[in-house]
Amino acid sequence: MTTNYAVQVPRSAVSLQAQQRRLHRALLSALRYAAIAIVLFIFLMPFLWMLLSSFKTQVDITNTRNIFNFTPTLENYQNVFQQYEFLRYLLNSFAVAALSTLFSLILGLPAAYAIARFRLQWLGMILLTARIVPGITFLIPWFIIFSRLGLIGTLVPLVLSHMLVGLPFIAWIMIAFYEELPIELEESAKIDGATPIGAFLRVALPLSMPGVITSAIVAFIFSWNNFMFSLVLADDKTRTLPIAIFNFLTYASVDWGGLMAAAVVITLPVLIITLFVQRYIVRGLTAGATKG
Amino acid sequence: MYNRPHLRLLSLALAVAFALTALWPAATLTAQDNPLTAGVSNKFAGTELRLIFANHPWNNTIQRLIPAFEQASGMSLRIESYFEDQLSQKLQVGLTSGTSTADAFMFRPLQEGRLFAKNGWLFDLKAFAEADKDWNWEDFQEAARGTVTFEGIVFGVPIVTERQVLYYRKDLFAAKGLSVPTTLEELEAAAKALNDPANGIAGIVMRGQRAAAVTQFSSFLYSFGADWTKEDGTSGLDTPEARAAYEFYGRLLREYGPQGTTNMSWPQAVAVLQQGKAAMWIDADSLFLNATDPTRSTVAKDIGFAPFPAGPAGARQYNITSWALGINELSENKEAAWEFVKWATSAPVVMELQKSGNPGPRISVWESPEGLSGFPTEYAEVAKLQSARGVGYDRPRVISVGRARDIVGAPIVVAIEGGNLEAALKEAHEQFNAFLKEDR
C-alpha cells in the first residue's frame, strides 16, 4: 500500500504536471486566438461597417442602437452606377493606373538594371529626389505646362503625373533586386552570344519577376488611390475614383449610403488583385528587404 | 401649424412640380416667349461658356433650367461640379497659375471672396450690375450686396442665402408643456428641462468642432452684443459680451449636450437629432431636409422651426450669402458670361430656384407668397422673418478665413470642455490681433 502509494505520488505528480502544462498550453492558445480575434475585429470593423452601411438607408446608418438588424437595400449601388456614373470613373481610374504602371515599368526596369550593374548611384539619387520632394510642389508648374499644351481634360497629364510616384518606387525596389542577382548568370549569357540588352531581357528580367510584380502592384495601388494629382489635373470627364467619391458630399447633405457603396466599389478591385498576387508580394518584399 | 393636410398639400405641390419639370424641355421647344428667358439676348450665339459649380442643390436646379437658356441665347454651357473644398482648391490652382479656363464659377463669398478679390481673380461687376435696371441690383438684400462688395468693387452676384434657426422636437416640448424659446435665457431653461441623459436624450446639440463651430457660434456672439472685430479693426474677443457668449455656448453644450460635441460639425450633430437623441438643434436653415426628410430622420414628422432666440442685444442671428457667382478676370467671354449670370440671378429664375427649395437673395421673391411655396409652412415663416434681419456674416471678414476660424474657434472648445476660458480668450485675442495686422 505504502509503496504503491509512494510510487503513485510521483506518478500523479508527473501527470498533474503534464496536465498543468496541457492546461497552460490550452490557455495560451485560447489567449492567442482571443488576441487575434480582438485585433482582427479592430482592423476589420471599419470594413464591416462600410459593407453593412452600403446596404442600409440613411436612417439605418446613423442608428447606433441596432447595427446588424436592418432591411437591406440595393439602392445605394444602383445610385453609384446610374446616378453617379461610376462605371466611367472606374474605367478612368483603371486606365490611368494601368498605363502609368506600364510606362513606369518600361522606363523603371532598365533604369534599375543599369543603376545596379553600372553603379550609377547618382542617377538613383536623382530618381529618389523626385520621390522625396512633396508632390504638391510640381502641381502648379505641371498645371501650367499641361494647360498650355491643351492636354488638360485628357488622360495624358494623369498618366504622366502618376508616373512620378510609380517610377521611382519601381526603380528603387528593383535596384536591390538586380544587385542581388548573381552577375555570373548574365556573364554566361553573354558568353553564349547575348548582347547586354539581350542578357537583361532573357536572363535578368525573368529572374526578377517576383520583384517586378510586387512593385507593379504597389505602384498600381498608389495610382489607384492618388487624390491630389487627379484633383488638379483631371476635369469632369477624366475624373478618377478618389475624386468621384466626393460627389456624394454636397453642400447641405451627405449621402452616407452612396458613399459607402462607392467605397466598396473602389476597394474591391484592389482587394481582388492583391489577393491573387499576394504570394508574389510576400516573396518580393522579403527579397527586396533582406538585401542591404 | 405643420400638420398632415399641409404635408399632403406639400407632396401634391411637389408632385405637380416634378411633373412640370419632366415636361420642361418639351415646353421650351414650343414656347419662344418663355417668361424665364424673356430678357436673354442671342448676341453671343455660338459661344461656349465653361462654368465650375459646387455640388449644391442650387446647381441641380439650375441645370434643369439651363436648356431653356441655351436655346434662347444660342450659347452652349459646359459645367463641371465639385465638392466645396475641392472646388476651392481647383479654382485656386487655376487662378494662381493664370491658366484657368473657367468663364464663371460658384464660390463662397465669406470664405474665399476677399482672397479672390484681393488677388484680382474676380472681374468687377459693378458697372454691369448698376447698368441693367430691369435686372435690378436694388432688389438684392442689402446684406447680400454688402457681402460681395469689397473696397468698392462688386466681385460676385449672390445666389444662395442662409440663416441660423432653432430646430426643435415638437413632441418633446408638448410632453413637458414647454413653449418654444424666444430668448437665449428660455433656450437654456428648455435645454435644462428636456435634458434626459438617462433616456439618452440631450437637451440640445450644436457644432463643437473648433473651426466648424465658428459660424454657428456667431449668432450667439452677435446676440450678446459682441462681434469678431471692433470698429477700429482690432480683435473684439476681449469684451465682456464676447466672454459671456463663449461662456454661454460652452455651458449649453457641456451641461445639456450629448457626449463628444467637440468632435461635431453639422453631419455629426444632425445625426444625433435624426436618431431622436436631442430635443433641439441650432444650425443653418439650409440643412432642413436633413431633419425633415423621413428617409434620413427618424423624427421627421416632429420637427419644428423657430427663429434664433434673442439675446441681451436682441435677435441678431446671421443672415448670409453662402454662395455667389463670379466671373473670371481672365475670361475672354466676360460679356457672354455676364449674360448667363444675369439670367441665372434674374427675378423669374430666382423665383423658380426658390420654389425648388433654394433660399435666394431677392427681396421681391421673399415677399411674394409664391416664393415661399417651396418650403414647409413653418420654415417659410421663420426664413422670411429672418431674411429681413440679422448680420450679413457668420465668420470674421478677413482674407485668410481658415486661419481666423482656427484662432477664434479655439476658445469655443475650451468653453465646452469647461477649461480656463479666461486664459483661452486672452490668448485668442492676442493671436487674432496679430493675425489682423498681417491679414491685409
PDB file of N, CA and C in Angstrom, chain A residues 85-144:
ATOM      1  N   GLU A  85     -22.719  57.618 -62.325  1.00  0.00           N
ATOM      2  CA  GLU A  85     -21.897  57.141 -63.446  1.00  0.00           C
ATOM      3  C   GLU A  85     -20.534  56.623 -63.015  1.00  0.00           C
ATOM      4  N   PHE A  86     -20.529  55.746 -62.016  1.00  0.00           N
ATOM      5  CA  PHE A  86     -19.240  55.292 -61.518  1.00  0.00           C
ATOM      6  C   PHE A  86     -18.476  54.423 -62.499  1.00  0.00           C
ATOM      7  N   LEU A  87     -19.188  53.835 -63.437  1.00  0.00           N
ATOM      8  CA  LEU A  87     -18.509  52.969 -64.388  1.00  0.00           C
ATOM      9  C   LEU A  87     -17.456  53.760 -65.160  1.00  0.00           C
ATOM     10  N   ARG A  88     -17.838  54.995 -65.537  1.00  0.00           N
ATOM     11  CA  ARG A  88     -16.891  55.817 -66.291  1.00  0.00           C
ATOM     12  C   ARG A  88     -15.646  56.123 -65.451  1.00  0.00           C
ATOM     13  N   TYR A  89     -15.880  56.470 -64.178  1.00  0.00           N
ATOM     14  CA  TYR A  89     -14.748  56.805 -63.309  1.00  0.00           C
ATOM     15  C   TYR A  89     -13.891  55.569 -63.023  1.00  0.00           C
ATOM     16  N   LEU A  90     -14.579  54.438 -62.945  1.00  0.00           N
ATOM     17  CA  LEU A  90     -13.863  53.178 -62.728  1.00  0.00           C
ATOM     18  C   LEU A  90     -12.920  52.916 -63.900  1.00  0.00           C
ATOM     19  N   LEU A  91     -13.432  53.112 -65.112  1.00  0.00           N
ATOM     20  CA  LEU A  91     -12.603  52.910 -66.296  1.00  0.00           C
ATOM     21  C   LEU A  91     -11.459  53.911 -66.341  1.00  0.00           C
ATOM     22  N   ASN A  92     -11.763  55.180 -66.005  1.00  0.00           N
ATOM     23  CA  ASN A  92     -10.707  56.195 -65.950  1.00  0.00           C
ATOM     24  C   ASN A  92      -9.590  55.762 -65.011  1.00  0.00           C
ATOM     25  N   SER A  93      -9.998  55.384 -63.795  1.00  0.00           N
ATOM     26  CA  SER A  93      -9.017  55.003 -62.788  1.00  0.00           C
ATOM     27  C   SER A  93      -8.184  53.827 -63.273  1.00  0.00           C
ATOM     28  N   PHE A  94      -8.880  52.875 -63.878  1.00  0.00           N
ATOM     29  CA  PHE A  94      -8.190  51.686 -64.343  1.00  0.00           C
ATOM     30  C   PHE A  94      -7.192  52.029 -65.445  1.00  0.00           C
ATOM     31  N   ALA A  95      -7.633  52.837 -66.388  1.00  0.00           N
ATOM     32  CA  ALA A  95      -6.756  53.212 -67.496  1.00  0.00           C
ATOM     33  C   ALA A  95      -5.536  53.959 -66.973  1.00  0.00           C
ATOM     34  N   VAL A  96      -5.766  54.929 -66.082  1.00  0.00           N
ATOM     35  CA  VAL A  96      -4.655  55.730 -65.577  1.00  0.00           C
ATOM     36  C   VAL A  96      -3.688  54.855 -64.784  1.00  0.00           C
ATOM     37  N   ALA A  97      -4.228  54.023 -63.891  1.00  0.00           N
ATOM     38  CA  ALA A  97      -3.362  53.189 -63.054  1.00  0.00           C
ATOM     39  C   ALA A  97      -2.580  52.191 -63.913  1.00  0.00           C
ATOM     40  N   ALA A  98      -3.266  51.550 -64.865  1.00  0.00           N
ATOM     41  CA  ALA A  98      -2.599  50.533 -65.679  1.00  0.00           C
ATOM     42  C   ALA A  98      -1.533  51.163 -66.576  1.00  0.00           C
ATOM     43  N   LEU A  99      -1.900  52.258 -67.242  1.00  0.00           N
ATOM     44  CA  LEU A  99      -0.941  52.887 -68.155  1.00  0.00           C
ATOM     45  C   LEU A  99       0.256  53.462 -67.410  1.00  0.00           C
ATOM     46  N   SER A 100      -0.010  54.145 -66.280  1.00  0.00           N
ATOM     47  CA  SER A 100       1.123  54.750 -65.581  1.00  0.00           C
ATOM     48  C   SER A 100       2.037  53.657 -65.031  1.00  0.00           C
ATOM     49  N   THR A 101       1.471  52.539 -64.594  1.00  0.00           N
ATOM     50  CA  THR A 101       2.299  51.435 -64.110  1.00  0.00           C
ATOM     51  C   THR A 101       3.096  50.814 -65.251  1.00  0.00           C
ATOM     52  N   LEU A 102       2.434  50.639 -66.376  1.00  0.00           N
ATOM     53  CA  LEU A 102       3.105  50.036 -67.530  1.00  0.00           C
ATOM     54  C   LEU A 102       4.302  50.886 -67.972  1.00  0.00           C
ATOM     55  N   PHE A 103       4.069  52.191 -68.120  1.00  0.00           N
ATOM     56  CA  PHE A 103       5.163  53.062 -68.558  1.00  0.00           C
ATOM     57  C   PHE A 103       6.258  53.155 -67.499  1.00  0.00           C
ATOM     58  N   SER A 104       5.853  53.137 -66.226  1.00  0.00           N
ATOM     59  CA  SER A 104       6.852  53.150 -65.154  1.00  0.00           C
ATOM     60  C   SER A 104       7.729  51.908 -65.238  1.00  0.00           C
ATOM     61  N   LEU A 105       7.111  50.773 -65.587  1.00  0.00           N
ATOM     62  CA  LEU A 105       7.879  49.536 -65.712  1.00  0.00           C
ATOM     63  C   LEU A 105       8.833  49.622 -66.902  1.00  0.00           C
ATOM     64  N   ILE A 106       8.309  50.119 -68.028  1.00  0.00           N
ATOM     65  CA  ILE A 106       9.126  50.173 -69.243  1.00  0.00           C
ATOM     66  C   ILE A 106      10.361  51.043 -69.019  1.00  0.00           C
ATOM     67  N   LEU A 107      10.175  52.162 -68.308  1.00  0.00           N
ATOM     68  CA  LEU A 107      11.317  53.042 -68.053  1.00  0.00           C
ATOM     69  C   LEU A 107      12.102  52.624 -66.814  1.00  0.00           C
ATOM     70  N   GLY A 108      11.375  52.154 -65.806  1.00  0.00           N
ATOM     71  CA  GLY A 108      11.992  51.933 -64.497  1.00  0.00           C
ATOM     72  C   GLY A 108      12.851  50.680 -64.434  1.00  0.00           C
ATOM     73  N   LEU A 109      12.425  49.608 -65.115  1.00  0.00           N
ATOM     74  CA  LEU A 109      13.169  48.353 -65.016  1.00  0.00           C
ATOM     75  C   LEU A 109      14.560  48.457 -65.648  1.00  0.00           C
ATOM     76  N   PRO A 110      14.678  48.934 -66.895  1.00  0.00           N
ATOM     77  CA  PRO A 110      16.025  49.090 -67.459  1.00  0.00           C
ATOM     78  C   PRO A 110      16.867  50.058 -66.638  1.00  0.00           C
ATOM     79  N   ALA A 111      16.204  51.119 -66.119  1.00  0.00           N
ATOM     80  CA  ALA A 111      16.942  52.094 -65.314  1.00  0.00           C
ATOM     81  C   ALA A 111      17.502  51.422 -64.072  1.00  0.00           C
ATOM     82  N   ALA A 112      16.659  50.637 -63.407  1.00  0.00           N
ATOM     83  CA  ALA A 112      17.102  49.970 -62.189  1.00  0.00           C
ATOM     84  C   ALA A 112      18.249  49.008 -62.498  1.00  0.00           C
ATOM     85  N   TYR A 113      18.124  48.303 -63.610  1.00  0.00           N
ATOM     86  CA  TYR A 113      19.158  47.348 -64.009  1.00  0.00           C
ATOM     87  C   TYR A 113      20.476  48.062 -64.265  1.00  0.00           C
ATOM     88  N   ALA A 114      20.372  49.156 -64.992  1.00  0.00           N
ATOM     89  CA  ALA A 114      21.585  49.923 -65.291  1.00  0.00           C
ATOM     90  C   ALA A 114      22.212  50.480 -64.027  1.00  0.00           C
ATOM     91  N   ILE A 115      21.389  51.002 -63.142  1.00  0.00           N
ATOM     92  CA  ILE A 115      21.912  51.577 -61.897  1.00  0.00           C
ATOM     93  C   ILE A 115      22.615  50.501 -61.082  1.00  0.00           C
ATOM     94  N   ALA A 116      22.018  49.307 -61.039  1.00  0.00           N
ATOM     95  CA  ALA A 116      22.594  48.232 -60.237  1.00  0.00           C
ATOM     96  C   ALA A 116      23.892  47.708 -60.861  1.00  0.00           C
ATOM     97  N   ARG A 117      23.870  47.515 -62.175  1.00  0.00           N
ATOM     98  CA  ARG A 117      25.012  46.890 -62.826  1.00  0.00           C
ATOM     99  C   ARG A 117      26.171  47.850 -63.067  1.00  0.00           C
ATOM    100  N   PHE A 118      25.862  49.070 -63.400  1.00  0.00           N
ATOM    101  CA  PHE A 118      26.934  50.026 -63.732  1.00  0.00           C
ATOM    102  C   PHE A 118      27.189  51.020 -62.617  1.00  0.00           C
ATOM    103  N   ARG A 119      26.612  50.748 -61.422  1.00  0.00           N
ATOM    104  CA  ARG A 119      26.877  51.572 -60.235  1.00  0.00           C
ATOM    105  C   ARG A 119      26.616  53.053 -60.500  1.00  0.00           C
ATOM    106  N   LEU A 120      25.434  53.366 -61.055  1.00  0.00           N
ATOM    107  CA  LEU A 120      25.097  54.760 -61.339  1.00  0.00           C
ATOM    108  C   LEU A 120      24.317  55.353 -60.158  1.00  0.00           C
ATOM    109  N   GLN A 121      24.994  55.379 -58.976  1.00  0.00           N
ATOM    110  CA  GLN A 121      24.265  55.819 -57.780  1.00  0.00           C
ATOM    111  C   GLN A 121      23.652  57.206 -57.923  1.00  0.00           C
ATOM    112  N   TRP A 122      24.367  58.093 -58.610  1.00  0.00           N
ATOM    113  CA  TRP A 122      23.871  59.472 -58.737  1.00  0.00           C
ATOM    114  C   TRP A 122      22.517  59.490 -59.457  1.00  0.00           C
ATOM    115  N   LEU A 123      22.364  58.621 -60.441  1.00  0.00           N
ATOM    116  CA  LEU A 123      21.094  58.547 -61.155  1.00  0.00           C
ATOM    117  C   LEU A 123      19.993  58.067 -60.210  1.00  0.00           C
ATOM    118  N   GLY A 124      20.371  57.100 -59.384  1.00  0.00           N
ATOM    119  CA  GLY A 124      19.427  56.608 -58.387  1.00  0.00           C
ATOM    120  C   GLY A 124      18.993  57.714 -57.450  1.00  0.00           C
ATOM    121  N   MET A 125      19.978  58.544 -57.048  1.00  0.00           N
ATOM    122  CA  MET A 125      19.653  59.643 -56.139  1.00  0.00           C
ATOM    123  C   MET A 125      18.683  60.621 -56.798  1.00  0.00           C
ATOM    124  N   ILE A 126      18.922  60.905 -58.081  1.00  0.00           N
ATOM    125  CA  ILE A 126      18.032  61.841 -58.777  1.00  0.00           C
ATOM    126  C   ILE A 126      16.604  61.302 -58.799  1.00  0.00           C
ATOM    127  N   LEU A 127      16.507  60.009 -59.076  1.00  0.00           N
ATOM    128  CA  LEU A 127      15.187  59.378 -59.079  1.00  0.00           C
ATOM    129  C   LEU A 127      14.527  59.503 -57.714  1.00  0.00           C
ATOM    130  N   LEU A 128      15.343  59.290 -56.685  1.00  0.00           N
ATOM    131  CA  LEU A 128      14.799  59.334 -55.333  1.00  0.00           C
ATOM    132  C   LEU A 128      14.347  60.751 -54.979  1.00  0.00           C
ATOM    133  N   THR A 129      15.089  61.741 -55.458  1.00  0.00           N
ATOM    134  CA  THR A 129      14.727  63.130 -55.169  1.00  0.00           C
ATOM    135  C   THR A 129      13.305  63.409 -55.634  1.00  0.00           C
ATOM    136  N   ALA A 130      12.954  62.888 -56.804  1.00  0.00           N
ATOM    137  CA  ALA A 130      11.612  63.101 -57.328  1.00  0.00           C
ATOM    138  C   ALA A 130      10.570  62.563 -56.363  1.00  0.00           C
ATOM    139  N   ARG A 131      10.973  61.533 -55.611  1.00  0.00           N
ATOM    140  CA  ARG A 131      10.045  60.941 -54.663  1.00  0.00           C
ATOM    141  C   ARG A 131      10.037  61.705 -53.338  1.00  0.00           C
ATOM    142  N   ILE A 132      11.189  62.309 -53.008  1.00  0.00           N
ATOM    143  CA  ILE A 132      11.294  62.991 -51.711  1.00  0.00           C
ATOM    144  C   ILE A 132      10.578  64.341 -51.744  1.00  0.00           C
ATOM    145  N   VAL A 133      10.741  65.071 -52.838  1.00  0.00           N
ATOM    146  CA  VAL A 133      10.096  66.385 -52.941  1.00  0.00           C
ATOM    147  C   VAL A 133       8.583  66.177 -52.884  1.00  0.00           C
ATOM    148  N   PRO A 134       7.885  66.950 -52.020  1.00  0.00           N
ATOM    149  CA  PRO A 134       6.440  66.769 -51.921  1.00  0.00           C
ATOM    150  C   PRO A 134       5.759  66.992 -53.278  1.00  0.00           C
ATOM    151  N   GLY A 135       4.851  66.100 -53.614  1.00  0.00           N
ATOM    152  CA  GLY A 135       4.208  66.131 -54.925  1.00  0.00           C
ATOM    153  C   GLY A 135       3.548  67.455 -55.254  1.00  0.00           C
ATOM    154  N   ILE A 136       3.077  68.143 -54.212  1.00  0.00           N
ATOM    155  CA  ILE A 136       2.318  69.373 -54.453  1.00  0.00           C
ATOM    156  C   ILE A 136       3.189  70.447 -55.104  1.00  0.00           C
ATOM    157  N   THR A 137       4.525  70.333 -54.895  1.00  0.00           N
ATOM    158  CA  THR A 137       5.455  71.296 -55.484  1.00  0.00           C
ATOM    159  C   THR A 137       5.342  71.308 -57.006  1.00  0.00           C
ATOM    160  N   PHE A 138       5.081  70.133 -57.568  1.00  0.00           N
ATOM    161  CA  PHE A 138       5.048  70.027 -59.027  1.00  0.00           C
ATOM    162  C   PHE A 138       3.731  70.509 -59.622  1.00  0.00           C
ATOM    163  N   LEU A 139       2.723  70.586 -58.762  1.00  0.00           N
ATOM    164  CA  LEU A 139       1.374  70.721 -59.303  1.00  0.00           C
ATOM    165  C   LEU A 139       1.159  71.961 -60.159  1.00  0.00           C
ATOM    166  N   ILE A 140       1.547  73.107 -59.624  1.00  0.00           N
ATOM    167  CA  ILE A 140       1.266  74.347 -60.364  1.00  0.00           C
ATOM    168  C   ILE A 140       2.045  74.392 -61.678  1.00  0.00           C
ATOM    169  N   PRO A 141       3.374  74.127 -61.650  1.00  0.00           N
ATOM    170  CA  PRO A 141       4.082  74.097 -62.937  1.00  0.00           C
ATOM    171  C   PRO A 141       3.458  73.111 -63.929  1.00  0.00           C
ATOM    172  N   TRP A 142       3.141  71.950 -63.449  1.00  0.00           N
ATOM    173  CA  TRP A 142       2.514  70.966 -64.334  1.00  0.00           C
ATOM    174  C   TRP A 142       1.227  71.488 -64.926  1.00  0.00           C
ATOM    175  N   PHE A 143       0.413  72.055 -64.030  1.00  0.00           N
ATOM    176  CA  PHE A 143      -0.883  72.531 -64.495  1.00  0.00           C
ATOM    177  C   PHE A 143      -0.693  73.568 -65.605  1.00  0.00           C
ATOM    178  N   ILE A 144       0.300  74.462 -65.392  1.00  0.00           N
ATOM    179  CA  ILE A 144       0.552  75.482 -66.415  1.00  0.00           C
ATOM    180  C   ILE A 144       1.000  74.816 -67.712  1.00  0.00           C
TER     181      ILE A 144
END
